PDB file of C-alpha atoms and ligand atoms in Angstrom:
ATOM      1  CA  UNK A   1      74.183  66.148 182.601  1.00  0.00           C
ATOM      2  CA  UNK A   2      77.152  65.299 180.510  1.00  0.00           C
ATOM      3  CA  UNK A   3      80.730  66.042 181.432  1.00  0.00           C
ATOM      4  CA  UNK A   4      83.366  66.499 178.765  1.00  0.00           C
ATOM      5  CA  UNK A   5      87.079  66.851 179.375  1.00  0.00           C
ATOM      6  CA  UNK A   6      88.980  68.817 176.778  1.00  0.00           C
ATOM      7  CA  UNK A   7      92.608  67.735 176.851  1.00  0.00           C
ATOM      8  CA  UNK A   8      95.645  69.620 175.630  1.00  0.00           C
ATOM      9  CA  UNK A   9      98.026  67.151 173.957  1.00  0.00           C
ATOM     10  CA  UNK A  10     101.491  68.381 174.836  1.00  0.00           C
ATOM     11  CA  UNK A  11     104.822  66.774 174.003  1.00  0.00           C
ATOM     12  CA  UNK A  12     107.878  67.839 175.985  1.00  0.00           C
ATOM     13  CA  UNK A  13     111.094  67.300 174.069  1.00  0.00           C
ATOM     14  CA  UNK A  14     114.713  68.405 174.154  1.00  0.00           C
ATOM     15  CA  UNK A  15     116.137  70.646 171.439  1.00  0.00           C
ATOM     16  CA  UNK A  16     118.235  67.739 170.133  1.00  0.00           C
ATOM     17  CA  UNK A  17     115.081  65.735 169.454  1.00  0.00           C
ATOM     18  CA  UNK A  18     113.717  68.311 166.993  1.00  0.00           C
ATOM     19  CA  UNK A  19     113.995  67.897 163.230  1.00  0.00           C
ATOM     20  CA  UNK A  20     116.400  70.208 161.394  1.00  0.00           C
ATOM     21  CA  UNK A  21     113.453  72.323 160.197  1.00  0.00           C
ATOM     22  CA  UNK A  22     112.070  72.616 163.715  1.00  0.00           C
ATOM     23  CA  UNK A  23     115.510  73.526 165.086  1.00  0.00           C
ATOM     24  CA  UNK A  24     115.866  76.235 162.448  1.00  0.00           C
ATOM     25  CA  UNK A  25     112.456  77.670 163.342  1.00  0.00           C
ATOM     26  CA  UNK A  26     113.272  77.663 167.057  1.00  0.00           C
ATOM     27  CA  UNK A  27     116.620  79.347 166.298  1.00  0.00           C
ATOM     28  CA  UNK A  28     114.879  82.011 164.245  1.00  0.00           C
ATOM     29  CA  UNK A  29     112.353  82.656 167.020  1.00  0.00           C
ATOM     30  CA  UNK A  30     115.228  82.931 169.518  1.00  0.00           C
ATOM     31  CA  UNK A  31     117.067  85.388 167.260  1.00  0.00           C
ATOM     32  CA  UNK A  32     113.862  87.414 166.893  1.00  0.00           C
ATOM     33  CA  UNK A  33     113.831  88.064 170.658  1.00  0.00           C
ATOM     34  CA  UNK A  34     116.913  90.216 170.090  1.00  0.00           C
ATOM     35  CA  UNK A  35     114.855  92.460 167.809  1.00  0.00           C
ATOM     36  CA  UNK A  36     112.043  92.830 170.317  1.00  0.00           C
ATOM     37  CA  UNK A  37     111.258  96.379 171.454  1.00  0.00           C
ATOM     38  CA  UNK A  38     110.319  95.945 175.088  1.00  0.00           C
ATOM     39  CA  UNK A  39     111.542  98.978 177.066  1.00  0.00           C
ATOM     40  CA  UNK A  40     108.552  98.769 179.434  1.00  0.00           C
ATOM     41  CA  UNK A  41     108.167  95.094 180.338  1.00  0.00           C
ATOM     42  CA  UNK A  42     111.721  93.997 179.467  1.00  0.00           C
ATOM     43  CA  UNK A  43     110.153  90.690 178.404  1.00  0.00           C
ATOM     44  CA  UNK A  44     111.421  89.882 174.931  1.00  0.00           C
ATOM     45  CA  UNK A  45     109.347  87.523 172.797  1.00  0.00           C
ATOM     46  CA  UNK A  46     110.157  86.169 169.341  1.00  0.00           C
ATOM     47  CA  UNK A  47     107.988  84.209 166.926  1.00  0.00           C
ATOM     48  CA  UNK A  48     108.883  82.460 163.673  1.00  0.00           C
ATOM     49  CA  UNK A  49     106.282  81.127 161.263  1.00  0.00           C
ATOM     50  CA  UNK A  50     107.124  78.584 158.564  1.00  0.00           C
ATOM     51  CA  UNK A  51     104.942  79.046 155.485  1.00  0.00           C
ATOM     52  CA  UNK A  52     103.947  76.601 152.762  1.00  0.00           C
ATOM     53  CA  UNK A  53     105.984  78.593 150.204  1.00  0.00           C
ATOM     54  CA  UNK A  54     109.197  77.871 152.128  1.00  0.00           C
ATOM     55  CA  UNK A  55     109.484  81.338 153.626  1.00  0.00           C
ATOM     56  CA  UNK A  56     109.931  81.944 157.346  1.00  0.00           C
ATOM     57  CA  UNK A  57     108.446  85.133 158.761  1.00  0.00           C
ATOM     58  CA  UNK A  58     109.601  86.358 162.147  1.00  0.00           C
ATOM     59  CA  UNK A  59     108.127  88.847 164.557  1.00  0.00           C
ATOM     60  CA  UNK A  60     108.827  90.212 168.007  1.00  0.00           C
ATOM     61  CA  UNK A  61     106.848  92.128 170.567  1.00  0.00           C
ATOM     62  CA  UNK A  62     106.771  95.849 169.887  1.00  0.00           C
ATOM     63  CA  UNK A  63     105.764  97.909 172.884  1.00  0.00           C
ATOM     64  CA  UNK A  64     104.515 101.469 173.025  1.00  0.00           C
ATOM     65  CA  UNK A  65     104.401 104.218 175.644  1.00  0.00           C
ATOM     66  CA  UNK A  66     100.626 103.955 175.305  1.00  0.00           C
ATOM     67  CA  UNK A  67     100.725 100.359 176.570  1.00  0.00           C
ATOM     68  CA  UNK A  68      97.692  98.840 174.782  1.00  0.00           C
ATOM     69  CA  UNK A  69      99.056 100.057 171.457  1.00  0.00           C
ATOM     70  CA  UNK A  70     101.916  97.566 171.641  1.00  0.00           C
ATOM     71  CA  UNK A  71     101.764  94.219 169.886  1.00  0.00           C
ATOM     72  CA  UNK A  72     102.784  90.696 170.869  1.00  0.00           C
ATOM     73  CA  UNK A  73     105.421  88.814 168.887  1.00  0.00           C
ATOM     74  CA  UNK A  74     102.951  86.224 167.604  1.00  0.00           C
ATOM     75  CA  UNK A  75     100.594  88.825 166.209  1.00  0.00           C
ATOM     76  CA  UNK A  76     103.363  90.940 164.687  1.00  0.00           C
ATOM     77  CA  UNK A  77     104.548  87.753 162.920  1.00  0.00           C
ATOM     78  CA  UNK A  78     101.188  86.352 161.811  1.00  0.00           C
ATOM     79  CA  UNK A  79      99.803  89.646 160.558  1.00  0.00           C
ATOM     80  CA  UNK A  80     102.965  90.393 158.619  1.00  0.00           C
ATOM     81  CA  UNK A  81     103.128  86.834 157.241  1.00  0.00           C
ATOM     82  CA  UNK A  82      99.623  87.074 155.846  1.00  0.00           C
ATOM     83  CA  UNK A  83     100.089  90.651 154.648  1.00  0.00           C
ATOM     84  CA  UNK A  84     103.270  89.658 152.783  1.00  0.00           C
ATOM     85  CA  UNK A  85     102.207  86.231 151.477  1.00  0.00           C
ATOM     86  CA  UNK A  86      98.398  86.083 151.528  1.00  0.00           C
ATOM     87  CA  UNK A  87      98.363  82.897 149.429  1.00  0.00           C
ATOM     88  CA  UNK A  88     100.758  80.929 151.648  1.00  0.00           C
ATOM     89  CA  UNK A  89      99.522  78.607 154.362  1.00  0.00           C
ATOM     90  CA  UNK A  90     100.920  78.585 157.866  1.00  0.00           C
ATOM     91  CA  UNK A  91     102.718  75.307 158.640  1.00  0.00           C
ATOM     92  CA  UNK A  92     104.467  75.714 162.010  1.00  0.00           C
ATOM     93  CA  UNK A  93     105.048  78.491 164.526  1.00  0.00           C
ATOM     94  CA  UNK A  94     107.868  78.608 167.070  1.00  0.00           C
ATOM     95  CA  UNK A  95     107.867  80.994 170.028  1.00  0.00           C
ATOM     96  CA  UNK A  96     110.744  81.940 172.350  1.00  0.00           C
ATOM     97  CA  UNK A  97     111.131  84.477 175.113  1.00  0.00           C
ATOM     98  CA  UNK A  98     113.812  86.105 177.246  1.00  0.00           C
ATOM     99  CA  UNK A  99     112.980  87.451 180.697  1.00  0.00           C
ATOM    100  CA  UNK A 100     114.051  90.550 182.566  1.00  0.00           C
ATOM    101  CA  UNK A 101     117.430  88.867 183.288  1.00  0.00           C
ATOM    102  CA  UNK A 102     117.902  88.639 179.488  1.00  0.00           C
ATOM    103  CA  UNK A 103     118.141  84.833 179.673  1.00  0.00           C
ATOM    104  CA  UNK A 104     115.838  82.543 177.715  1.00  0.00           C
ATOM    105  CA  UNK A 105     112.967  81.555 179.992  1.00  0.00           C
ATOM    106  CA  UNK A 106     113.167  78.176 181.745  1.00  0.00           C
ATOM    107  CA  UNK A 107     109.503  77.376 181.173  1.00  0.00           C
ATOM    108  CA  UNK A 108     108.308  78.000 177.625  1.00  0.00           C
ATOM    109  CA  UNK A 109     106.140  81.094 177.210  1.00  0.00           C
ATOM    110  CA  UNK A 110     102.724  80.312 175.775  1.00  0.00           C
ATOM    111  CA  UNK A 111     100.838  82.759 173.553  1.00  0.00           C
ATOM    112  CA  UNK A 112      98.286  85.015 175.224  1.00  0.00           C
ATOM    113  CA  UNK A 113      94.601  84.512 174.558  1.00  0.00           C
ATOM    114  CA  UNK A 114      94.399  87.244 171.925  1.00  0.00           C
ATOM    115  CA  UNK A 115      97.317  85.722 170.008  1.00  0.00           C
ATOM    116  CA  UNK A 116      95.728  82.268 170.161  1.00  0.00           C
ATOM    117  CA  UNK A 117      92.574  83.684 168.607  1.00  0.00           C
ATOM    118  CA  UNK A 118      94.577  85.549 165.940  1.00  0.00           C
ATOM    119  CA  UNK A 119      96.655  82.481 165.076  1.00  0.00           C
ATOM    120  CA  UNK A 120      93.551  80.309 164.917  1.00  0.00           C
ATOM    121  CA  UNK A 121      92.282  82.443 162.053  1.00  0.00           C
ATOM    122  CA  UNK A 122      95.324  81.499 159.957  1.00  0.00           C
ATOM    123  CA  UNK A 123      95.130  77.855 160.965  1.00  0.00           C
ATOM    124  CA  UNK A 124      91.535  77.858 159.726  1.00  0.00           C
ATOM    125  CA  UNK A 125      92.638  79.523 156.464  1.00  0.00           C
ATOM    126  CA  UNK A 126      95.382  76.921 156.052  1.00  0.00           C
ATOM    127  CA  UNK A 127      92.804  74.145 156.283  1.00  0.00           C
ATOM    128  CA  UNK A 128      95.123  71.970 158.340  1.00  0.00           C
ATOM    129  CA  UNK A 129      96.755  71.891 161.760  1.00  0.00           C
ATOM    130  CA  UNK A 130      99.528  74.388 162.420  1.00  0.00           C
ATOM    131  CA  UNK A 131     102.082  72.906 164.804  1.00  0.00           C
ATOM    132  CA  UNK A 132     103.048  75.126 167.738  1.00  0.00           C
ATOM    133  CA  UNK A 133     106.548  74.905 169.233  1.00  0.00           C
ATOM    134  CA  UNK A 134     107.096  76.691 172.540  1.00  0.00           C
ATOM    135  CA  UNK A 135     110.780  76.863 173.308  1.00  0.00           C
ATOM    136  CA  UNK A 136     112.161  77.171 176.820  1.00  0.00           C
ATOM    137  CA  UNK A 137     115.816  77.159 177.732  1.00  0.00           C
ATOM    138  CA  UNK A 138     115.823  73.356 178.071  1.00  0.00           C
ATOM    139  CA  UNK A 139     112.343  71.953 177.587  1.00  0.00           C
ATOM    140  CA  UNK A 140     110.485  72.446 174.356  1.00  0.00           C
ATOM    141  CA  UNK A 141     106.729  71.994 174.229  1.00  0.00           C
ATOM    142  CA  UNK A 142     105.120  70.807 171.020  1.00  0.00           C
ATOM    143  CA  UNK A 143     101.401  71.177 170.448  1.00  0.00           C
ATOM    144  CA  UNK A 144      99.755  69.675 167.395  1.00  0.00           C
ATOM    145  CA  UNK A 145      97.670  72.709 166.508  1.00  0.00           C
ATOM    146  CA  UNK A 146      96.609  76.209 167.514  1.00  0.00           C
ATOM    147  CA  UNK A 147      93.133  74.856 168.169  1.00  0.00           C
ATOM    148  CA  UNK A 148      94.542  72.533 170.837  1.00  0.00           C
ATOM    149  CA  UNK A 149      95.626  75.688 172.681  1.00  0.00           C
ATOM    150  CA  UNK A 150      92.221  77.301 172.355  1.00  0.00           C
ATOM    151  CA  UNK A 151      89.404  74.843 172.929  1.00  0.00           C
ATOM    152  CA  UNK A 152      85.934  76.345 172.527  1.00  0.00           C
ATOM    153  CA  UNK A 153      87.362  79.170 170.445  1.00  0.00           C
ATOM    154  CA  UNK A 154      85.176  81.907 169.109  1.00  0.00           C
ATOM    155  CA  UNK A 155      84.317  81.156 165.511  1.00  0.00           C
ATOM    156  CA  UNK A 156      82.423  83.198 162.959  1.00  0.00           C
ATOM    157  CA  UNK A 157      78.690  82.765 163.308  1.00  0.00           C
TER     158      UNK A 157
HETATM  159  N1  THU B 201     103.899  89.165 174.841  1.00  0.00           N
HETATM  160  C1  THU B 201     104.076  88.574 173.627  1.00  0.00           C
HETATM  161  O1  THU B 201     104.833  89.060 172.777  1.00  0.00           O
HETATM  162  N2  THU B 201     103.401  87.435 173.375  1.00  0.00           N
HETATM  163  C2  THU B 201     102.492  86.869 174.230  1.00  0.00           C
HETATM  164  O2  THU B 201     101.817  85.917 173.857  1.00  0.00           O
HETATM  165  C3  THU B 201     102.325  87.388 175.574  1.00  0.00           C
HETATM  166  C4  THU B 201     103.076  88.630 175.888  1.00  0.00           C
HETATM  167  C5  THU B 201     104.582  90.416 175.103  1.00  0.00           C
HETATM  168  C6  THU B 201     103.671  91.588 175.278  1.00  0.00           C
HETATM  169  C7  THU B 201     104.519  92.519 176.099  1.00  0.00           C
HETATM  170  O3  THU B 201     105.345  93.285 175.230  1.00  0.00           O
HETATM  171  C8  THU B 201     105.400  91.598 176.914  1.00  0.00           C
HETATM  172  O4  THU B 201     105.340  90.330 176.288  1.00  0.00           O
HETATM  173  C9  THU B 201     104.986  91.464 178.372  1.00  0.00           C
HETATM  174  O5  THU B 201     103.676  91.106 178.474  1.00  0.00           O
END
């Protein structure tokens, strides 16, 4: 028997410690929460993806009366990013969320499993790590890659 521990390397930083580019991405993800359409859950998520061509693509969760037809912010952003700029590589993604009280969440919201799998596809296409920034009201979590959030991911066989 062999036991292996898969660790998630997580840095917790304050907004002031981010680079200007990271701050801009966090700001854009925060702004995107105001364009979320979440009349059912009232949980507003925003995502901003920095691409290798210098563009930033944002997305927000878009809900639907037929609940499963709605889409998370991360997937609305990553699918649009690749549909709009199929040649560009993903560099960094920032994610923010506001709760039912409309305030930014204290503890950063992490992408759901389906979004992790979707984002991993674009990290693989990029051929390098895509940094993930999860922004809470005060604490900001930085992960080095999507893969670090999804150990033992499903990969094409
Ligand atoms: N949501 C996201 O946008 N991203 C996630 O990773 C998890 C959840 C959305 C889906 C739904 O509109 C709302 O948050 C509550 O689950």
